């Protein structure tokens, strides 16, 4: 009994001395990966992330008068990380918004988002398949009635 207790204490001491944390598995788990399509109140690019890259706005925000489809102007990311954000306001009529990111040179859709309700919150579609230093644009579609759309684009530097 004494030898078993000493072995347990010695094992715990070695584990703590080696820098191994003795915590619940949930506390050690990595944070969940960010989903491709999200709705947020806004994107704060002023917060520093240490040595990590940060998102920088490269286009917009621009708005379009009430419509059901908008192919935005071109923007040029400087990296393969590109984020497209759009929002609309529906006044409670159930209108939905969808964003596609398209490479201008060959009209290839490099990222598409699902449908989200027009609530005034930003819908985000992020991709790491953009072509650096090439033109891209957004195709924004609404299902339902025409509404004013606001859009902007970011790249990660």
Coordinates of N, CA, C and O in Angstrom, one line a residue:
X1 N 0.8 -1.2 0.0 CA 0.0 0.0 0.0 C 0.9 1.2 0.0 O 0.6 2.2 -0.7
X2 N 1.9 1.2 0.8 CA 2.8 2.4 0.9 C 3.6 2.6 -0.4 O 3.7 3.7 -0.8
X3 N 4.0 1.5 -1.0 CA 4.7 1.6 -2.3 C 3.8 2.1 -3.4 O 4.2 2.9 -4.2
X4 N 2.5 1.7 -3.4 CA 1.5 2.2 -4.4 C 1.3 3.7 -4.3 O 1.2 4.4 -5.2
X5 N 1.2 4.1 -3.0 CA 0.9 5.6 -2.7 C 2.1 6.4 -3.2 O 2.0 7.5 -3.8
X6 N 3.3 5.9 -2.9 CA 4.5 6.6 -3.3 C 4.7 6.7 -4.8 O 5.1 7.7 -5.3
X7 N 4.3 5.6 -5.5 CA 4.4 5.6 -6.9 C 3.4 6.6 -7.5 O 3.7 7.4 -8.4
X8 N 2.2 6.8 -7.0 CA 1.2 7.7 -7.4 C 1.7 9.2 -7.2 O 1.6 10.0 -8.1
X9 N 2.3 9.4 -6.1 CA 2.8 10.8 -5.8 C 4.0 11.1 -6.7 O 4.1 12.2 -7.2
X10 N 4.9 10.1 -6.9 CA 6.0 10.3 -7.8 C 5.6 10.6 -9.2 O 6.1 11.5 -9.9
X11 N 4.6 9.8 -9.7 CA 4.1 10.0 -11.0 C 3.5 11.4 -11.2 O 3.7 12.1 -12.2
X12 N 2.7 11.9 -10.2 CA 2.1 13.2 -10.3 C 3.2 14.3 -10.3 O 3.1 15.3 -11.0
X13 N 4.2 14.1 -9.4 CA 5.3 15.1 -9.3 C 6.0 15.2 -10.7 O 6.3 16.3 -11.1
X14 N 6.3 14.1 -11.3 CA 7.0 14.1 -12.6 C 6.2 14.7 -13.6 O 6.6 15.6 -14.4
X15 N 4.9 14.4 -13.7 CA 4.0 15.0 -14.7 C 3.9 16.5 -14.5 O 4.0 17.3 -15.5
X16 N 3.8 17.0 -13.3 CA 3.7 18.5 -13.0 C 5.0 19.1 -13.3 O 5.1 20.2 -13.8
X17 N 6.1 18.4 -12.9 CA 7.5 19.0 -13.1 C 7.8 19.1 -14.6 O 8.6 19.9 -15.0
X18 N 7.3 18.2 -15.4 CA 7.6 18.2 -16.8 C 6.7 19.2 -17.6 O 6.8 19.3 -18.8
X19 N 5.8 19.9 -16.9 CA 5.0 20.9 -17.5 C 3.7 20.4 -18.1 O 3.1 21.0 -18.9
X20 N 3.4 19.1 -17.8 CA 2.1 18.6 -18.2 C 1.0 19.1 -17.4 O 1.0 19.0 -16.2
X21 N 0.0 19.6 -18.0 CA -1.2 20.1 -17.3 C -2.1 18.9 -16.9 O -2.3 18.1 -17.7
X22 N -2.6 19.0 -15.7 CA -3.5 18.0 -15.2 C -4.9 18.7 -15.1 O -5.2 19.2 -14.1
X23 N -5.6 18.7 -16.3 CA -6.9 19.4 -16.3 C -7.8 18.5 -17.1 O -7.4 17.5 -17.7
X24 N -9.1 18.9 -17.1 CA -10.1 18.1 -17.8 C -9.8 18.2 -19.3 O -9.4 19.2 -19.8
X25 N -10.2 17.2 -20.1 CA -10.0 17.2 -21.5 C -10.6 18.4 -22.2 O -10.1 18.9 -23.1
X26 N -11.8 18.8 -21.7 CA -12.5 20.0 -22.4 C -11.7 21.3 -22.2 O -11.8 22.1 -23.1
X27 N -10.9 21.4 -21.2 CA -10.2 22.6 -21.0 C -8.9 22.6 -21.9 O -8.4 23.7 -22.2
X28 N -8.5 21.4 -22.3 CA -7.3 21.4 -23.2 C -7.7 21.4 -24.7 O -6.8 21.5 -25.5
X29 N -8.9 21.2 -25.0 CA -9.3 21.1 -26.4 C -9.1 22.4 -27.1 O -9.2 23.5 -26.6
X30 N -8.8 22.3 -28.4 CA -8.6 23.5 -29.3 C -9.9 24.1 -29.5 O -11.0 23.5 -29.5
X31 N -10.0 25.5 -29.7 CA -11.2 26.1 -30.0 C -11.8 25.6 -31.3 O -11.0 25.3 -32.2
X32 N -13.1 25.7 -31.5 CA -13.7 25.2 -32.7 C -13.3 26.1 -33.9 O -13.1 27.3 -33.8
X33 N -13.1 25.5 -35.0 CA -12.8 26.2 -36.3 C -13.9 27.1 -36.7 O -15.1 26.8 -36.5
X34 N -13.6 28.3 -37.2 CA -14.6 29.3 -37.6 C -15.3 28.7 -38.9 O -14.7 28.3 -39.8
X35 N -16.6 28.8 -38.8 CA -17.4 28.3 -40.0 C -17.2 29.3 -41.1 O -16.9 30.4 -41.0
X36 N -17.5 28.8 -42.3 CA -17.3 29.6 -43.5 C -18.3 30.7 -43.6 O -18.0 31.8 -44.0
X37 N -19.5 30.4 -43.3 CA -20.6 31.4 -43.4 C -21.1 31.7 -42.0 O -21.5 30.8 -41.2
X38 N -21.0 33.0 -41.6 CA -21.5 33.4 -40.3 C -22.2 34.7 -40.4 O -22.0 35.4 -41.4
X39 N -23.0 35.0 -39.4 CA -23.6 36.4 -39.4 C -23.1 37.0 -38.1 O -23.2 36.4 -37.0
X40 N -22.5 38.2 -38.2 CA -22.0 38.9 -37.0 C -22.5 40.3 -37.1 O -22.9 40.8 -38.1
X41 N -22.4 41.0 -36.0 CA -22.7 42.4 -35.9 C -21.7 43.3 -36.7 O -22.1 44.2 -37.4
X42 N -20.5 42.9 -36.6 CA -19.4 43.7 -37.4 C -18.1 42.9 -37.2 O -18.0 42.1 -36.4
X43 N -17.1 43.3 -38.0 CA -15.8 42.7 -38.0 C -14.9 43.8 -37.5 O -14.7 44.8 -38.1
X44 N -14.2 43.5 -36.3 CA -13.3 44.4 -35.7 C -11.9 44.1 -36.2 O -11.3 43.1 -35.8
X45 N -11.3 44.9 -37.1 CA -10.0 44.7 -37.6 C -8.9 45.4 -36.8 O -7.8 45.3 -37.1
X46 N -9.3 46.2 -35.8 CA -8.4 47.0 -35.0 C -7.7 46.1 -33.9 O -6.7 46.6 -33.4
X47 N -8.2 45.0 -33.6 CA -7.7 44.2 -32.5 C -6.4 43.5 -33.0 O -6.4 42.8 -34.1
X48 N -5.3 43.6 -32.3 CA -4.1 43.0 -32.7 C -4.1 41.5 -32.4 O -4.7 41.1 -31.4
X49 N -3.5 40.7 -33.2 CA -3.4 39.2 -33.0 C -2.0 38.8 -32.9 O -1.7 37.7 -33.3
X50 N -1.1 39.6 -32.3 CA 0.3 39.1 -32.1 C 0.9 38.9 -33.5 O 0.9 39.8 -34.3
X51 N 1.5 37.7 -33.6 CA 2.2 37.4 -34.9 C 1.3 36.9 -36.0 O 1.7 36.7 -37.1
X52 N 0.0 36.7 -35.7 CA -0.9 36.2 -36.7 C -1.3 37.3 -37.6 O -1.2 38.5 -37.3
X53 N -1.7 36.9 -38.8 CA -2.1 37.9 -39.8 C -3.5 38.5 -39.4 O -4.2 37.9 -38.6
X54 N -3.7 39.6 -39.9 CA -5.0 40.3 -39.6 C -5.8 40.6 -40.9 O -5.2 40.7 -42.0
X55 N -7.1 40.7 -40.8 CA -7.9 41.1 -41.9 C -7.9 42.6 -42.2 O -8.0 43.4 -41.3
X56 N -7.7 42.9 -43.4 CA -7.7 44.3 -43.9 C -8.7 44.5 -45.0 O -8.8 43.7 -45.9
X57 N -9.5 45.6 -44.8 CA -10.5 45.9 -45.8 C -9.9 46.3 -47.1 O -9.0 47.2 -47.1
X58 N -10.3 45.8 -48.2 CA -9.8 46.1 -49.5 C -10.8 46.7 -50.5 O -10.5 47.2 -51.6
X59 N -12.1 46.6 -50.1 CA -13.2 47.1 -51.0 C -14.4 47.5 -50.1 O -14.8 46.7 -49.2
X60 N -15.0 48.6 -50.3 CA -16.3 48.9 -49.7 C -16.0 49.6 -48.3 O -14.9 49.9 -48.0
X61 N -17.1 49.7 -47.6 CA -18.4 49.3 -47.9 C -19.1 50.1 -48.9 O -19.1 51.3 -48.8
X62 N -19.8 49.5 -49.8 CA -20.6 50.1 -50.8 C -22.0 49.6 -50.7 O -22.2 48.4 -50.2
X63 N -23.0 50.4 -51.1 CA -24.4 49.9 -51.1 C -25.0 50.0 -52.4 O -24.6 50.8 -53.3
X64 N -26.1 49.2 -52.6 CA -26.8 49.2 -53.9 C -28.3 49.4 -53.6 O -28.8 48.9 -52.6
X65 N -28.9 50.2 -54.4 CA -30.4 50.5 -54.2 C -31.1 49.1 -54.2 O -30.6 48.1 -54.7
X66 N -32.4 49.1 -53.8 CA -33.1 47.9 -53.7 C -33.1 47.1 -54.9 O -33.4 47.5 -56.0
X67 N -32.6 45.8 -54.8 CA -32.5 44.9 -55.9 C -32.5 43.5 -55.4 O -32.5 43.2 -54.2
X68 N -32.6 42.5 -56.3 CA -32.6 41.1 -56.0 C -31.3 40.4 -56.4 O -31.0 39.3 -56.0
X69 N -30.4 41.2 -57.2 CA -29.1 40.6 -57.6 C -28.1 41.8 -57.8 O -28.5 42.8 -58.3
X70 N -26.9 41.5 -57.3 CA -25.9 42.6 -57.5 C -24.5 41.9 -57.7 O -24.1 41.1 -56.9
X71 N -23.9 42.1 -58.9 CA -22.6 41.7 -59.1 C -21.7 42.9 -58.8 O -21.8 44.0 -59.5
X72 N -21.0 42.9 -57.8 CA -20.2 44.0 -57.3 C -19.1 44.4 -58.2 O -18.7 43.6 -59.1
X73 N -18.4 45.5 -57.9 CA -17.2 45.9 -58.6 C -16.1 44.9 -58.2 O -16.1 44.2 -57.3
X74 N -15.0 45.0 -59.0 CA -13.8 44.1 -58.8 C -13.0 44.6 -57.6 O -13.0 45.8 -57.3
X75 N -12.3 43.7 -56.9 CA -11.4 44.0 -55.9 C -10.2 43.0 -56.0 O -10.4 41.9 -56.5
X76 N -9.0 43.4 -55.5 CA -7.9 42.5 -55.7 C -7.2 42.2 -54.4 O -6.6 43.0 -53.7
X77 N -7.3 40.9 -53.9 CA -6.7 40.5 -52.7 C -5.2 40.4 -52.9 O -4.7 40.0 -54.0
X78 N -4.4 40.6 -51.9 CA -3.0 40.4 -52.0 C -2.5 39.1 -51.4 O -1.3 38.8 -51.3
X79 N -3.5 38.2 -51.0 CA -3.2 36.9 -50.5 C -4.3 36.0 -50.9 O -5.3 36.4 -51.5
X80 N -4.2 34.7 -50.6 CA -5.2 33.7 -50.9 C -6.4 33.7 -49.9 O -7.4 33.1 -50.2
X81 N -6.3 34.5 -48.9 CA -7.3 34.6 -47.9 C -8.2 35.8 -48.2 O -7.7 36.9 -48.2
X82 N -9.5 35.5 -48.5 CA -10.4 36.6 -48.9 C -11.7 36.4 -48.2 O -12.2 35.3 -48.1
X83 N -12.2 37.5 -47.7 CA -13.5 37.5 -47.0 C -14.5 38.4 -47.7 O -14.1 39.6 -48.0
X84 N -15.7 38.0 -47.9 CA -16.7 38.8 -48.5 C -17.9 39.0 -47.5 O -18.3 38.0 -46.9
X85 N -18.3 40.2 -47.3 CA -19.3 40.5 -46.3 C -20.4 41.2 -46.9 O -20.2 42.2 -47.7
X86 N -21.7 40.9 -46.6 CA -22.8 41.6 -47.2 C -24.0 41.6 -46.1 O -24.0 40.7 -45.3
X87 N -24.8 42.5 -46.3 CA -26.0 42.6 -45.4 C -27.1 43.3 -46.1 O -26.9 44.0 -47.0
X88 N -28.3 43.0 -45.6 CA -29.5 43.7 -46.1 C -30.6 43.7 -45.0 O -30.4 43.0 -44.0
X89 N -31.6 44.5 -45.2 CA -32.6 44.7 -44.1 C -33.9 44.3 -44.8 O -34.3 44.9 -45.9
X90 N -34.7 43.4 -44.2 CA -35.9 43.0 -44.9 C -37.2 43.5 -44.2 O -38.3 43.3 -44.8
X91 N -37.2 44.1 -43.1 CA -38.4 44.6 -42.5 C -39.3 43.5 -42.1 O -40.5 43.7 -41.9
X92 N -38.8 42.3 -41.9 CA -39.6 41.2 -41.4 C -40.3 40.4 -42.5 O -41.2 39.7 -42.2
X93 N -40.0 40.6 -43.8 CA -40.7 39.9 -44.8 C -40.1 38.6 -45.2 O -40.5 37.9 -46.1
X94 N -39.0 38.1 -44.5 CA -38.4 36.8 -44.7 C -37.5 36.7 -45.9 O -37.1 35.6 -46.3
X95 N -37.0 37.8 -46.4 CA -36.1 37.8 -47.5 C -34.7 37.2 -47.1 O -34.3 37.5 -45.9
X96 N -34.1 36.4 -47.9 CA -32.8 35.8 -47.6 C -31.7 36.3 -48.6 O -32.0 36.8 -49.7
X97 N -30.4 36.2 -48.1 CA -29.3 36.7 -48.9 C -28.3 35.6 -49.1 O -28.1 34.7 -48.2
X98 N -27.6 35.6 -50.3 CA -26.6 34.6 -50.6 C -25.4 35.3 -51.2 O -25.6 36.2 -52.1
X99 N -24.2 34.9 -50.8 CA -23.0 35.6 -51.4 C -22.1 34.5 -52.1 O -21.9 33.4 -51.5
X100 N -21.7 34.8 -53.3 CA -20.7 34.0 -54.0 C -19.5 34.8 -54.2 O -19.6 36.0 -54.6
X101 N -18.3 34.3 -54.1 CA -17.0 35.0 -54.4 C -16.6 34.4 -55.8 O -16.4 33.2 -55.9
X102 N -16.4 35.3 -56.7 CA -16.1 34.9 -58.1 C -14.7 35.5 -58.6 O -14.5 36.6 -58.3
X103 N -13.9 34.6 -59.2 CA -12.7 35.1 -59.8 C -13.1 35.7 -61.2 O -13.7 35.1 -62.0
X104 N -12.7 37.0 -61.4 CA -13.2 37.7 -62.6 C -12.6 37.2 -63.9 O -13.4 37.2 -64.9
X105 N -11.4 36.7 -63.9 CA -10.8 36.3 -65.2 C -11.5 35.1 -65.9 O -11.7 35.1 -67.1
X106 N -12.0 34.1 -65.1 CA -12.7 33.0 -65.7 C -14.1 32.8 -65.2 O -14.7 31.7 -65.5
X107 N -14.6 33.7 -64.4 CA -15.9 33.6 -63.8 C -16.1 32.4 -62.9 O -17.2 31.9 -62.7
X108 N -15.0 31.8 -62.4 CA -15.1 30.7 -61.5 C -15.5 31.1 -60.1 O -14.9 32.0 -59.5
X109 N -16.6 30.4 -59.6 CA -17.0 30.6 -58.2 C -16.0 29.9 -57.3 O -15.9 28.7 -57.3
X110 N -15.3 30.7 -56.5 CA -14.3 30.1 -55.6 C -14.8 29.8 -54.2 O -14.2 29.1 -53.4
X111 N -15.9 30.5 -53.8 CA -16.5 30.3 -52.5 C -18.0 30.7 -52.6 O -18.3 31.7 -53.3
X112 N -18.8 29.9 -52.0 CA -20.3 30.3 -52.0 C -20.8 30.0 -50.6 O -20.4 29.1 -49.9
X113 N -21.7 30.9 -50.2 CA -22.3 30.8 -48.9 C -23.7 30.3 -49.0 O -24.3 30.3 -50.1
X114 N -24.2 29.9 -47.9 CA -25.6 29.4 -47.9 C -26.5 30.7 -47.8 O -26.1 31.8 -47.7
X115 N -27.8 30.4 -47.7 CA -28.8 31.5 -47.6 C -28.9 31.9 -46.1 O -29.0 31.0 -45.2
X116 N -28.9 33.2 -45.8 CA -29.1 33.7 -44.5 C -30.2 34.8 -44.6 O -30.3 35.5 -45.6
X117 N -30.9 35.0 -43.5 CA -31.9 36.0 -43.5 C -31.4 37.4 -43.5 O -30.3 37.7 -42.9
X118 N -32.0 38.3 -44.1 CA -31.7 39.7 -44.1 C -32.1 40.4 -42.8 O -33.3 40.8 -42.6
X119 N -31.2 40.4 -41.9 CA -31.5 41.0 -40.5 C -30.7 42.3 -40.2 O -30.9 42.8 -39.2
X120 N -29.9 42.7 -41.1 CA -29.0 43.9 -40.9 C -27.7 43.5 -40.4 O -26.8 44.3 -40.3
X121 N -27.5 42.2 -40.0 CA -26.2 41.7 -39.5 C -25.4 41.3 -40.8 O -25.9 40.9 -41.8
X122 N -24.0 41.4 -40.7 CA -23.2 41.0 -41.8 C -23.2 39.5 -41.9 O -23.0 38.8 -41.0
X123 N -23.3 39.1 -43.2 CA -23.1 37.7 -43.5 C -21.7 37.6 -44.1 O -21.3 38.4 -45.0
X124 N -20.9 36.6 -43.6 CA -19.5 36.5 -44.0 C -19.3 35.2 -44.8 O -19.7 34.2 -44.3
X125 N -18.5 35.3 -45.9 CA -18.1 34.1 -46.6 C -16.6 34.3 -46.7 O -16.1 35.2 -47.3
X126 N -15.8 33.4 -46.2 CA -14.4 33.4 -46.2 C -13.8 32.3 -47.0 O -14.4 31.2 -46.9
X127 N -12.7 32.5 -47.7 CA -12.1 31.4 -48.5 C -10.6 31.6 -48.4 O -10.1 32.7 -48.2
X128 N -9.9 30.5 -48.6 CA -8.4 30.5 -48.7 C -8.0 30.0 -50.1 O -6.9 29.6 -50.3
X129 N -8.9 30.2 -51.0 CA -8.7 29.7 -52.4 C -8.7 30.9 -53.4 O -8.8 30.7 -54.6
X130 N -8.5 32.1 -52.9 CA -8.5 33.3 -53.8 C -7.1 33.3 -54.5 O -6.1 32.7 -54.1
X131 N -7.1 33.9 -55.7 CA -5.9 34.0 -56.5 C -5.3 35.4 -56.1 O -5.9 36.4 -56.5
X132 N -4.1 35.4 -55.4 CA -3.5 36.7 -55.1 C -3.2 37.6 -56.3 O -2.9 37.0 -57.4
X133 N -3.4 38.9 -56.2 CA -3.2 39.9 -57.2 C -4.0 39.7 -58.5 O -3.6 40.1 -59.5
X134 N -5.1 39.0 -58.3 CA -6.1 38.9 -59.4 C -7.4 39.4 -59.0 O -7.8 39.4 -57.8
X135 N -8.2 39.9 -60.0 CA -9.5 40.5 -59.7 C -10.5 39.5 -59.3 O -10.6 38.4 -59.9
X136 N -11.3 39.8 -58.3 CA -12.5 39.0 -57.8 C -13.7 39.9 -57.7 O -13.5 41.2 -57.6
X137 N -14.8 39.4 -57.6 CA -16.0 40.2 -57.3 C -17.0 39.3 -56.5 O -16.8 38.0 -56.4
X138 N -18.1 39.9 -56.0 CA -19.1 39.1 -55.3 C -20.4 39.1 -56.2 O -20.7 40.1 -56.8
X139 N -21.1 38.0 -56.1 CA -22.4 37.9 -56.7 C -23.3 37.8 -55.5 O -23.3 36.8 -54.7
X140 N -24.2 38.7 -55.3 CA -25.1 38.8 -54.1 C -26.5 38.6 -54.6 O -27.0 39.4 -55.5
X141 N -27.2 37.6 -54.1 CA -28.6 37.3 -54.6 C -29.5 37.4 -53.4 O -29.1 37.0 -52.3
X142 N -30.7 37.8 -53.6 CA -31.7 37.9 -52.6 C -32.9 37.0 -53.1 O -33.3 37.0 -54.2
X143 N -33.5 36.2 -52.2 CA -34.7 35.5 -52.4 C -35.8 36.2 -51.7 O -35.7 36.4 -50.5
X144 N -36.8 36.6 -52.4 CA -37.9 37.4 -51.8 C -38.0 38.7 -52.5 O -37.7 38.8 -53.7
X145 N -38.3 39.8 -51.7 CA -38.4 41.1 -52.3 C -37.1 41.8 -52.4 O -36.1 41.5 -51.7
X146 N -37.0 42.8 -53.4 CA -35.8 43.6 -53.5 C -35.5 44.4 -52.2 O -36.5 45.0 -51.7
X147 N -34.3 44.5 -51.8 CA -33.9 45.3 -50.7 C -32.5 45.9 -50.9 O -31.8 45.5 -51.8
X148 N -32.2 47.0 -50.2 CA -30.9 47.6 -50.2 C -29.9 46.7 -49.7 O -30.1 46.0 -48.7
X149 N -28.8 46.5 -50.4 CA -27.7 45.6 -50.0 C -26.4 46.5 -49.7 O -26.1 47.4 -50.5
X150 N -25.7 46.1 -48.7 CA -24.4 46.7 -48.4 C -23.4 45.6 -48.4 O -23.6 44.5 -47.9
X151 N -22.2 45.9 -49.0 CA -21.1 44.9 -49.1 C -19.8 45.5 -48.9 O -19.5 46.7 -49.1
X152 N -18.8 44.6 -48.5 CA -17.4 45.0 -48.4 C -16.6 43.7 -48.5 O -17.1 42.6 -48.4
X153 N -15.3 43.9 -48.7 CA -14.4 42.7 -48.9 C -13.1 43.0 -48.1 O -12.6 44.1 -47.9
X154 N -12.5 41.9 -47.6 CA -11.3 41.9 -46.8 C -10.3 40.8 -47.3 O -10.7 39.8 -47.9
X155 N -9.0 41.1 -47.1 CA -8.0 40.0 -47.3 C -7.2 39.9 -46.1 O -7.2 40.8 -45.2
X156 N -6.5 38.8 -45.9 CA -5.7 38.6 -44.7 C -4.2 38.9 -45.1 O -3.7 38.3 -46.1
X157 N -3.6 39.7 -44.4 CA -2.2 40.1 -44.6 C -1.3 39.8 -43.4 O -1.8 39.7 -42.3

